[in-house]
Short mmCIF file of C-alpha atoms in Angstrom, two decimals:
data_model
loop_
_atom_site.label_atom_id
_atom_site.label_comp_id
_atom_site.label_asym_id
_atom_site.label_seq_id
_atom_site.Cartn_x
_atom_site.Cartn_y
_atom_site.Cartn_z
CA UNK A 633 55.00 -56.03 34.21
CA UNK A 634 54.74 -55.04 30.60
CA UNK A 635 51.20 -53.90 31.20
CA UNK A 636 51.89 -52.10 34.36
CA UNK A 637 54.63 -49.86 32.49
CA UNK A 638 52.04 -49.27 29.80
CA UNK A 639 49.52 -48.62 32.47
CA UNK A 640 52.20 -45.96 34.24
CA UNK A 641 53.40 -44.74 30.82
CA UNK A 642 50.26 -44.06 29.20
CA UNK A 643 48.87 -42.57 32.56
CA UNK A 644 52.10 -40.23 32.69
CA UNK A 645 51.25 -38.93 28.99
CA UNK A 646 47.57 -38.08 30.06
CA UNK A 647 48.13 -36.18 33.23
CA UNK A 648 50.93 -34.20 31.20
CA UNK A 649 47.94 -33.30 28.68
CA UNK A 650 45.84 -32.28 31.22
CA UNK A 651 48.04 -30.51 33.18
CA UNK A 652 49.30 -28.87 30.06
CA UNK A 653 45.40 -27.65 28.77
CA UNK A 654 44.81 -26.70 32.23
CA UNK A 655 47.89 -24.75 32.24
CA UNK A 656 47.24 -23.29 28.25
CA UNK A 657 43.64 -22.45 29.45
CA UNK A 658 45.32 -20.48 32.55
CA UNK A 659 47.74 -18.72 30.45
CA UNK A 660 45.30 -17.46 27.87
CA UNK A 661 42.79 -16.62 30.49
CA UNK A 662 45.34 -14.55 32.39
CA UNK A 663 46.52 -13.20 29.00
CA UNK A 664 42.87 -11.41 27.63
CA UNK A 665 42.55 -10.81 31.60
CA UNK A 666 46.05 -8.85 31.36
CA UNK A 667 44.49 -7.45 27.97
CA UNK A 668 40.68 -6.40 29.53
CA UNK A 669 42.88 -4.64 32.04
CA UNK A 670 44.66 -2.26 29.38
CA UNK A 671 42.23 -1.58 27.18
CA UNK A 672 39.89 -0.33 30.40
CA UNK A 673 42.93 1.30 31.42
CA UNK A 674 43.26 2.83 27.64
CA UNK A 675 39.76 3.55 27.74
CA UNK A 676 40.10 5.40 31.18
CA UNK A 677 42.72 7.90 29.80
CA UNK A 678 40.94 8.83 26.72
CA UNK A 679 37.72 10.35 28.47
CA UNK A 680 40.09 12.03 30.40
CA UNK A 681 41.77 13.50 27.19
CA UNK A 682 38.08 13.54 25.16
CA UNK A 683 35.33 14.51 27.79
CA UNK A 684 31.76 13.53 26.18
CA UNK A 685 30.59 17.21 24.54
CA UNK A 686 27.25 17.84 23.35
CA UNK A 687 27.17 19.98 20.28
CA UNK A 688 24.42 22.84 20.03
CA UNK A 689 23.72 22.89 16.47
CA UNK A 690 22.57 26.30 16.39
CA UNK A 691 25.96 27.58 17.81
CA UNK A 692 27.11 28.92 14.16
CA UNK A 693 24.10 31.26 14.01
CA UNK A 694 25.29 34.52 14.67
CA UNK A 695 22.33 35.54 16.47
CA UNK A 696 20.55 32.49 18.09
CA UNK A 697 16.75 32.85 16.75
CA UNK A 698 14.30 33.34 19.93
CA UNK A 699 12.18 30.03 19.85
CA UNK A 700 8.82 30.85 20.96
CA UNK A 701 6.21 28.59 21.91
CA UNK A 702 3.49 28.36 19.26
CA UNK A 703 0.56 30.53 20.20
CA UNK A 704 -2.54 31.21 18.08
CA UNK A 705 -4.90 34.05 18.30
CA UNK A 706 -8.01 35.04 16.54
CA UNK A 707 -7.73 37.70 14.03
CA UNK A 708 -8.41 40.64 15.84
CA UNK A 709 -11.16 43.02 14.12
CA UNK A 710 -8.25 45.79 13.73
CA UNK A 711 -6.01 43.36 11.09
CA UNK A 712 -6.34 45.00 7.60
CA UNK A 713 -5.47 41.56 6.61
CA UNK A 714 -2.81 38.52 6.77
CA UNK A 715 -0.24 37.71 4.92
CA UNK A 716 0.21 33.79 4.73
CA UNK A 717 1.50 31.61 1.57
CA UNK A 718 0.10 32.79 -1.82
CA UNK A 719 -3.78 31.78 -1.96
CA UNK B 786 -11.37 53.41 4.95
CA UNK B 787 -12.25 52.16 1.55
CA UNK B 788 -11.81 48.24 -0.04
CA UNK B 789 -11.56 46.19 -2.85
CA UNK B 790 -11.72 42.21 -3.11
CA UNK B 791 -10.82 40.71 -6.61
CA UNK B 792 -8.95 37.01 -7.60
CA UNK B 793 -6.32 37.44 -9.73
CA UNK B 794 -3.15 35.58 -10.77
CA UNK B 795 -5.04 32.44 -9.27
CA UNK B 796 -4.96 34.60 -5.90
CA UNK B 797 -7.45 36.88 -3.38
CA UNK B 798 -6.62 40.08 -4.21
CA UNK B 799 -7.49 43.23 -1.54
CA UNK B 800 -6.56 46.86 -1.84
CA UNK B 801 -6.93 49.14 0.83
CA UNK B 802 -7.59 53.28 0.65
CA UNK B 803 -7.10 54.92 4.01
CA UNK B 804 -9.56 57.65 2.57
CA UNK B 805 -13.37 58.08 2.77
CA UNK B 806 -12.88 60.09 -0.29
CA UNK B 807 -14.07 58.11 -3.56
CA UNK B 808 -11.51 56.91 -5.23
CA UNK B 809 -10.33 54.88 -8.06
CA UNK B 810 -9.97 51.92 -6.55
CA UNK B 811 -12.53 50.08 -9.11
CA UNK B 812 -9.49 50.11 -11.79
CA UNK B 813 -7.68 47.97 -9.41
CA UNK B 814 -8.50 44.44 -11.10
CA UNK B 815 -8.16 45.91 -14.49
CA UNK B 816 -4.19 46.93 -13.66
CA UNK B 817 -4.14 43.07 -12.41
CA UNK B 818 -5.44 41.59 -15.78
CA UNK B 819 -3.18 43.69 -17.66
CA UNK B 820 -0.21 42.44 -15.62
CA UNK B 821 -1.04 38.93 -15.83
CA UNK B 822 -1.65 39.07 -19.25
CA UNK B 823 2.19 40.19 -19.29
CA UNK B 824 3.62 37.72 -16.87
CA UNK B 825 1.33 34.57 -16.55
CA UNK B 826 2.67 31.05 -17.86
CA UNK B 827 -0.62 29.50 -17.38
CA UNK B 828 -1.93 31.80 -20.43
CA UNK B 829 -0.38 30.87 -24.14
CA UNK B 830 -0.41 34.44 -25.71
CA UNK B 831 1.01 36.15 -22.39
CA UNK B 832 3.91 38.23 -23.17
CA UNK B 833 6.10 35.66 -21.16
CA UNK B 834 4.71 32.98 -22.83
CA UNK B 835 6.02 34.77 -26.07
CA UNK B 836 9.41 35.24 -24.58
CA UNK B 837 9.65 31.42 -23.34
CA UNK B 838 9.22 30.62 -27.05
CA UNK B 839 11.55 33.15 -28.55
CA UNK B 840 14.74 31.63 -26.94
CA UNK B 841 18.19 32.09 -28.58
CA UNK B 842 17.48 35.47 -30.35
CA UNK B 843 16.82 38.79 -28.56
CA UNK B 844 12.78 39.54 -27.68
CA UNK B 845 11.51 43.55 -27.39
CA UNK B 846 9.44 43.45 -24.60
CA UNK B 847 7.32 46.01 -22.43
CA UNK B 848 8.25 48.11 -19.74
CA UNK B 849 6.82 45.96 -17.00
CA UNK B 850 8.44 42.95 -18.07
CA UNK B 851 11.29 44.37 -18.57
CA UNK B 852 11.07 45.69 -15.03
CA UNK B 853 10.23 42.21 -13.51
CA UNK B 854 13.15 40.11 -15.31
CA UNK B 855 15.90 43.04 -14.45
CA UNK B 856 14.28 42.25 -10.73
CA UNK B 857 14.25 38.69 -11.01
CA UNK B 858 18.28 38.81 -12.22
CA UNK B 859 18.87 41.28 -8.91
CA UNK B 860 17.41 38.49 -6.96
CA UNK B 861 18.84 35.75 -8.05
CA UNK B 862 22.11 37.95 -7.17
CA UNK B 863 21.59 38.69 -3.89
CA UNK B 864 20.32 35.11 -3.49
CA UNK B 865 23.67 33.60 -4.56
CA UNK B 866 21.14 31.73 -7.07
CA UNK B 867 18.53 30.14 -5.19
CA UNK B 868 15.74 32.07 -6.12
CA UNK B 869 15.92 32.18 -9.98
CA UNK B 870 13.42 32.95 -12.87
CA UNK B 871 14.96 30.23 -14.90
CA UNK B 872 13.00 27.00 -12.54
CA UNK B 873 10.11 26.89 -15.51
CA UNK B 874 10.75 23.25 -16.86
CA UNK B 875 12.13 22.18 -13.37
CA UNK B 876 8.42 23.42 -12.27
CA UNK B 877 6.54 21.24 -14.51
CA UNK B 878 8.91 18.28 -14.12
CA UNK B 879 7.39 18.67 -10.42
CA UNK B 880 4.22 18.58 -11.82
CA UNK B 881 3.23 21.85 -11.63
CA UNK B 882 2.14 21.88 -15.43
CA UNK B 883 -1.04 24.20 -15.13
CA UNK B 884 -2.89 26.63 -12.64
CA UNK B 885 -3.26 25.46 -9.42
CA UNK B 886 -7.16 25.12 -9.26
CA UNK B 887 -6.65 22.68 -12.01
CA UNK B 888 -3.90 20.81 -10.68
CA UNK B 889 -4.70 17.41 -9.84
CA UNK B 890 -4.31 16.22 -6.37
CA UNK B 891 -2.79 13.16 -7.38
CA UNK B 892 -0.25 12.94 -10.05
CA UNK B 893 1.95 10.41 -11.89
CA UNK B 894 5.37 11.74 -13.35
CA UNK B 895 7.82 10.81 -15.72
CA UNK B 896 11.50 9.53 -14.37
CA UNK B 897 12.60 12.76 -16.72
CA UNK B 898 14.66 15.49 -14.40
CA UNK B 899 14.80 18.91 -15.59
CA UNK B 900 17.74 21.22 -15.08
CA UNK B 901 17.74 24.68 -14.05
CA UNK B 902 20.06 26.86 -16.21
CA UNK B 903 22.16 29.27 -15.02
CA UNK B 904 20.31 32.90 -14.94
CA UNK B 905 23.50 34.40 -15.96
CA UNK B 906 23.43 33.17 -19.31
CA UNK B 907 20.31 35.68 -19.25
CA UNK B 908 20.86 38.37 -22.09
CA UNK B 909 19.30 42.01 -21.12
CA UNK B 910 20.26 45.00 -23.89
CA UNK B 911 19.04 47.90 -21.90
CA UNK B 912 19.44 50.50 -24.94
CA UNK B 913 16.43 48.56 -26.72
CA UNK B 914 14.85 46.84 -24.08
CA UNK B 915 15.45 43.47 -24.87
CA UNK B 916 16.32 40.12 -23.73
CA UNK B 917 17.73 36.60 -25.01
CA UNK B 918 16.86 33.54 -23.54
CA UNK B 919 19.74 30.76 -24.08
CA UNK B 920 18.48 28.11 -26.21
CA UNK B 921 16.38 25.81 -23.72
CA UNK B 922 15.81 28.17 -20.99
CA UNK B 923 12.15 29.27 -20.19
CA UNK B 924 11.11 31.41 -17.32
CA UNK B 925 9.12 31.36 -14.63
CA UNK B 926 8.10 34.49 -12.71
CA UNK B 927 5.43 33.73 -10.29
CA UNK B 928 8.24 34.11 -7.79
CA UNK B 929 8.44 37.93 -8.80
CA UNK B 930 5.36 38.95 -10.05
CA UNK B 931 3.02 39.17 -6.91
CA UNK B 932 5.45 40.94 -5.27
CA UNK B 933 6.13 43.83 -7.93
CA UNK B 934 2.63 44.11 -8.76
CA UNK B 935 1.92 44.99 -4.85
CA UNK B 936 4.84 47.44 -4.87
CA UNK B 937 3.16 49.40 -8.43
CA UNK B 938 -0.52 48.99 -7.07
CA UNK B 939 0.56 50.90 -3.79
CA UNK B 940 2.38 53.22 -5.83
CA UNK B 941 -0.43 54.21 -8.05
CA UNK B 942 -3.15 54.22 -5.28
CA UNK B 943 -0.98 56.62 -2.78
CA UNK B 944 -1.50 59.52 -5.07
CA UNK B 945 -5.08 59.05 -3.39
CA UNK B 946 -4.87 58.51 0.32
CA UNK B 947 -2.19 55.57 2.62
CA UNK B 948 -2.91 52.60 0.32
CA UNK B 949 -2.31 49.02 1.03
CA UNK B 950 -2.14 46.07 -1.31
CA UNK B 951 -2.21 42.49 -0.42
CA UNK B 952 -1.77 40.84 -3.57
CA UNK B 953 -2.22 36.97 -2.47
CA UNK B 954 -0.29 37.46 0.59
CA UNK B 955 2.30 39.41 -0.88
CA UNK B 956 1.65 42.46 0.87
CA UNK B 957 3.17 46.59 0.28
CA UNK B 958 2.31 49.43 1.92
CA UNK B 959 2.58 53.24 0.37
CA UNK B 960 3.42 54.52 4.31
CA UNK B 961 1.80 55.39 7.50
CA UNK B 962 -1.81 55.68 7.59
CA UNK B 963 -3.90 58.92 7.84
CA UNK B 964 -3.74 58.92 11.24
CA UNK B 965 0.01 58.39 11.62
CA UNK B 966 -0.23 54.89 13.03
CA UNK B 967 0.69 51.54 11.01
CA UNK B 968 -1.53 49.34 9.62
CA UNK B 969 -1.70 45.82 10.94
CA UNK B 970 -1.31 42.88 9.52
CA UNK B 971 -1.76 39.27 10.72
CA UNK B 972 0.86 36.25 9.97
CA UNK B 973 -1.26 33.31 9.38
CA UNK B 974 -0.55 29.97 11.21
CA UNK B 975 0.47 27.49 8.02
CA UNK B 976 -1.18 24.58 10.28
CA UNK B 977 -4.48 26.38 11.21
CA UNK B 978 -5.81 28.59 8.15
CA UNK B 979 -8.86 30.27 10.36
CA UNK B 980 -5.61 30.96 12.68
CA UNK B 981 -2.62 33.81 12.80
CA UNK B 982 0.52 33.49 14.89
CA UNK B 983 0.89 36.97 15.14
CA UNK B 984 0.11 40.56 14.33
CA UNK B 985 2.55 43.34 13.06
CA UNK B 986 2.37 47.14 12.07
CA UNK B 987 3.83 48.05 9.02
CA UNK B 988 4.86 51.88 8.55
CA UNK B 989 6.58 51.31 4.94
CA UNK B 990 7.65 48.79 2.60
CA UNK B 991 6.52 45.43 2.29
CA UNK B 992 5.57 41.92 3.88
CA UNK B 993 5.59 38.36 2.00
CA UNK B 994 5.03 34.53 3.30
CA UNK B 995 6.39 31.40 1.18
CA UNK B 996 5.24 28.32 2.42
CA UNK B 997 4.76 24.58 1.62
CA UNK B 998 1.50 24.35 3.47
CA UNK B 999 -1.05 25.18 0.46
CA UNK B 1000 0.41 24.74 -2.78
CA UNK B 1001 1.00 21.17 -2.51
CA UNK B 1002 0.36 18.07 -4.61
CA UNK B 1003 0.80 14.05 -4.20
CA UNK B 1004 2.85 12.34 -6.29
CA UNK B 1005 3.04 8.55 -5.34
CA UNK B 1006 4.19 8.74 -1.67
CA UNK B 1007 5.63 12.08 -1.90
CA UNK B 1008 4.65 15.57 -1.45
CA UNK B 1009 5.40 18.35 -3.70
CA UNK B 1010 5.54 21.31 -3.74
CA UNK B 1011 6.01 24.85 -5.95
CA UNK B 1012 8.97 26.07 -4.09
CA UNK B 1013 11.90 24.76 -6.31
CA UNK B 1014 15.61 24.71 -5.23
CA UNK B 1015 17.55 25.23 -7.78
CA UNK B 1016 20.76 23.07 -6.55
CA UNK B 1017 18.47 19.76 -7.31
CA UNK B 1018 15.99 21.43 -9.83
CA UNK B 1019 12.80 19.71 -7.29
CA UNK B 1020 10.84 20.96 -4.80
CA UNK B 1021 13.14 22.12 -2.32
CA UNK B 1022 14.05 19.54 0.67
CA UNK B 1023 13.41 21.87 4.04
CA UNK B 1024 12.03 22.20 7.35
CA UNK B 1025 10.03 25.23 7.33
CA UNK B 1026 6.60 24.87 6.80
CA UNK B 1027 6.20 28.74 6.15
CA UNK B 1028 8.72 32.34 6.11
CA UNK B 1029 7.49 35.79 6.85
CA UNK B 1030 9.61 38.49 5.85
CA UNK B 1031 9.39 42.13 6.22
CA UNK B 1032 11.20 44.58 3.72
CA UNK B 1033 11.95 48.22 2.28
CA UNK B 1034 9.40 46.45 -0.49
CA UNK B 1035 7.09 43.20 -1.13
CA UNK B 1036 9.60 42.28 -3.81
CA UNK B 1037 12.20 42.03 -1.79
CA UNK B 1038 10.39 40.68 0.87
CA UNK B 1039 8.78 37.77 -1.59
CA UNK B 1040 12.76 37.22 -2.62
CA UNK B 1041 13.85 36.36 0.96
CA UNK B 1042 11.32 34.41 2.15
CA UNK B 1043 11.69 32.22 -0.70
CA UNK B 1044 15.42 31.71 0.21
CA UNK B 1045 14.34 31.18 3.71
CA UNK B 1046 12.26 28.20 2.92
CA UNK B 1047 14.93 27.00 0.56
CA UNK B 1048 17.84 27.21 2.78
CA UNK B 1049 15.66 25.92 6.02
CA UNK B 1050 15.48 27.39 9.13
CA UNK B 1051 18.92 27.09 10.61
CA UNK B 1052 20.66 28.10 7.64
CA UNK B 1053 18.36 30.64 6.55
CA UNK B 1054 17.87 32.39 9.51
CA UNK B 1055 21.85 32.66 9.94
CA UNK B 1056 21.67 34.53 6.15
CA UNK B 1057 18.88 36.61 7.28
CA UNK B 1058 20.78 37.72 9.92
CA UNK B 1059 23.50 38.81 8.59
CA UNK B 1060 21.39 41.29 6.46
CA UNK B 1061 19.92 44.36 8.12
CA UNK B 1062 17.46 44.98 5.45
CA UNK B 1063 15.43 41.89 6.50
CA UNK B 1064 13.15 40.58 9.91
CA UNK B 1065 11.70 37.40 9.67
CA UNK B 1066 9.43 34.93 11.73
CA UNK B 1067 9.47 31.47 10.44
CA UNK B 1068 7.67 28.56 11.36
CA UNK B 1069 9.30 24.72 11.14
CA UNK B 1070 7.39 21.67 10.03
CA UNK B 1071 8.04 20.65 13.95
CA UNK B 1072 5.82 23.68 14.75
CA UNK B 1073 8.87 25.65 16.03
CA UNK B 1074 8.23 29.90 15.63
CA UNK B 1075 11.56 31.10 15.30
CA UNK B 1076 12.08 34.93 14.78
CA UNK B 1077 15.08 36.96 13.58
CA UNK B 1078 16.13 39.71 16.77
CA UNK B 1079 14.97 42.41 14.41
CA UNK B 1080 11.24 41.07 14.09
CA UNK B 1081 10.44 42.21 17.68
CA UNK B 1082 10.26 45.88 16.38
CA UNK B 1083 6.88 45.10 14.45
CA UNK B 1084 5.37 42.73 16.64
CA UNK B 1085 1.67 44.03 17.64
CA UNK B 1086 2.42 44.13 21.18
CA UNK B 1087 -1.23 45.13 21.51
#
C-alpha cells in the first residue's frame, strides 16, 4: 500500500514537471513568437517612414562634370604639340 | 612656321614662331639656362639654393625671382594653401632628393616626416626687393617655374611673329596665329604616352597638365609621387591620374591643375567650377575623362 502511494505520489510529481516544462516551453515560445511579430511589425513601419535612398555622390557639384567614355586618337599632323605631365 | 627643341629644367623644351621670317629663336635655351640657374634646387649655387640657405634674415634677390615667389604667394592664396612654395623638405622626405633622371626607382626612407610651414610666415619687402625665409623653411618652386618661364618666353618671342612655348608641358601662347586661327594642342592620355585624349585650340593664355603618371618612384610597397599636399606634407592621396587646365596664362593654369590633382576629382572639379577663369579635363586613376562645362569651348571638334 505504502509502495503504491509512493508509486502514485512520485508519478503525480513527474507529470506536474512535465506538464509544467511543456507548458514553460509553450509560454516562452509564444512569448519571442508575440516578440518576432512586433519587431516585423516595427520593422514594417520604419521603411514606411525611411524608404531605402541611394545617394549620388556627385550631387554637391554645382555643375555635374560630363563623364565621357575614354577615347584615344593619334596625334593628328596639325597638333603643334601636347601638353601632358612635366617630361 | 619656325621651331626649336631643347631639354631644360630636366624637361623637352619646344618654341614655336608662326613666322618664316628668321628669327631669334636660337637664344631660346640660353633664356632657359639663365632661369634655371635662378630657380633650380637640384643646382647648389642657384639663386634659390642661396635663398634656402639664407633663412631668418632678409635675401636681395633678382627680378625674376622676385617675380616667381610674389607668384608662388598669389597662388598659394587663391589655393587656400594647397599649392605652396614652402613643400621643399616635405619633397625630399618623399624622396625626391635629386633630379629626376637620377632618382632611383627604388628607394628606402627614413620614418622622419617633414612639415610644411605656413607660406604666410613668408617675408617680401617690395621697396628693396627682398625676402625672409622663417628659420627652417626652404622653398621649392618647380611648381611655378615652368609655368612663368612659358608665360616670359612667349612674351619675348611675340615681338617676332604668334609664338608658342611648351615648356615641359606647361604650355603659353602670345595669341592667335598669323592666320587668325588657334593653334592646337593635344592632351596626352596619362595611361598611353604615344596616345592623346583630345585636341584643343588655344587663342590666348595658357595650358598646363599635373599628373602622377610619370614622375613616380617606389618606396617599399608604395608609390610616390612629386605632387605634395600640403595638409599631410606627402605625396598627395587622390584619384586623378592627370589635370588639364586652360587659363588667361600657363602660371595660372600650372596653379590649378596642381590643386585639381590635390583635391581629386570630385572635389576639385566642384572648385574649378565655381571659378570662371578656369576649364579643365581630368582624367581618374579609374580611367574616367571628366570635363568642366566650360572645356567644350576649346575642344578640336575637327
Amino acid at each position: 500500500m505504502a509502495n503504491a502511494n509512493y508509486v502514485g505520489v512520485k508519478t503525480l510529481i513527474m507529470s506536474v514537471s512535465v506538464l509544467g516544462t511543456l507548458g514553460g516551453w509553450g509560454f516562452l515560445a509564444t512569448h519571442q513568437m508575440a516578440q518576432l511579430k512586433e519587431k516585423q511589425a516595427q520593422t514594417a513601419s520604419e521603411a514606411a517612414i525611411m524608404p531605402l535612398r541611394r545617394v549620388n555622390v556627385a550631387a554637391n557639384v554645382v555643375q555635374k562634370p560630363t563623364a565621357v567614355p575614354m577615347r584615344q586618337v593619334k596625334t593628328a599632323a596639325r597638333a603643334v604639340t601636347r601638353t601632358r605631365s612635366s617630361r | 612656321m619656325q621651331h626649336i627643341e631643347f631639354r631644360a629644367m630636366g624637361c623637352q623644351m619646344l618654341a614655336v614662331l608662326d613666322t618664316a621670317t628668321p628669327t631669334l629663336l636660337q637664344q631660346v635655351p640660353a633664356w632657359f639656362e639663365a632661369w634655371e640657374n635662378v630657380f633650380s634646387r637640384f643646382r647648389n649655387d642657384s639663386e634659390l639654393s642661396r635663398l634656402n640657405t639664407h633663412a631668418g634674415a632678409f635675401f636681395s634677390v633678382s627680378e625674376p625671382l622676385w617675380q616667381v615667389i610674389q607668384q608662388a604667394l598669389s597662388a598659394a592664396q587663391i589655393s587656400g594653401g594647397l599649392v605652396t612654395p614652402t613643400v621643399l623638405d616635405a619633397l625630399i622626405e618623399a624622396g625626391y632628393a635629386c633630379s629626376f633622371e637620377q632618382l632611383p626607382a627604388q628607394q628606402v626612407l627614413s620614418s622622419k616626416t617633414a612639415r610644411v610651414l605656413n607660406w604666410q610666415d613668408i617675408e617680401c619687402n617690395e621697396h628693396q626687393r627682398s625676402v625672409r625665409l622663417p628659420r627652417g623653411t626652404r622653398l621649392d618652386l618647380s611648381g611655378f617655374a615652368k609655368g612663368w618661364c612659358a608665360d616670359q618666353a612667349v612674351r619675348r618671342l611675340s615681338v617676332h611673329a604668334p609664338a608658342l612655348m611648351d615648356a615641359g608641358g606647361d604650355i603659353a601662347v602670345s595669341g592667335a596665329m598669323a592666320d587668325g586661327g588657334g593653334w592646337c594642342v593635344a592632351i596626352a592620355d596619362p595611361f598611353a604616352p604615344d596616345l592623346d585624349l583630345h585636341q584643343i585650340t588655344l587663342h590666348s593664355g595658357g595650358v598646363a597638365t599635373s599628373g602622377r603618371d610619370y614622375r613616380q618612384w617606389q618606396v617599399g610597397e608604395r608609390v610616390h609621387h612629386h605632387i605634395i599636399d600640403p595638409r599631410t606634407a606627402q605625396p598627395a592621396h587622390t584619384d586623378v591620374m592627370s589635370a588639364t587646365v586652360i587659363a588667361a596664362s600657363a602660371s595660372a593654369a600650372e596653379m590649378a591643375a596642381k590643386v585639381l590633382l590635390i583635391l581629386g576629382a570630385q572635389a576639385g572639379m566642384a572648385w574649378l567650377d565655381a571659378r570662371e577663369d578656369f576649364a579643365a579635363c581630368v582624367v581618374t586613376e579609374l580611367r574616367e575623362c571628366l570635363m568642366s562645362a566650360s572645356f567644350d569651348q576649346y575642344l578640336d571638334k575637327g
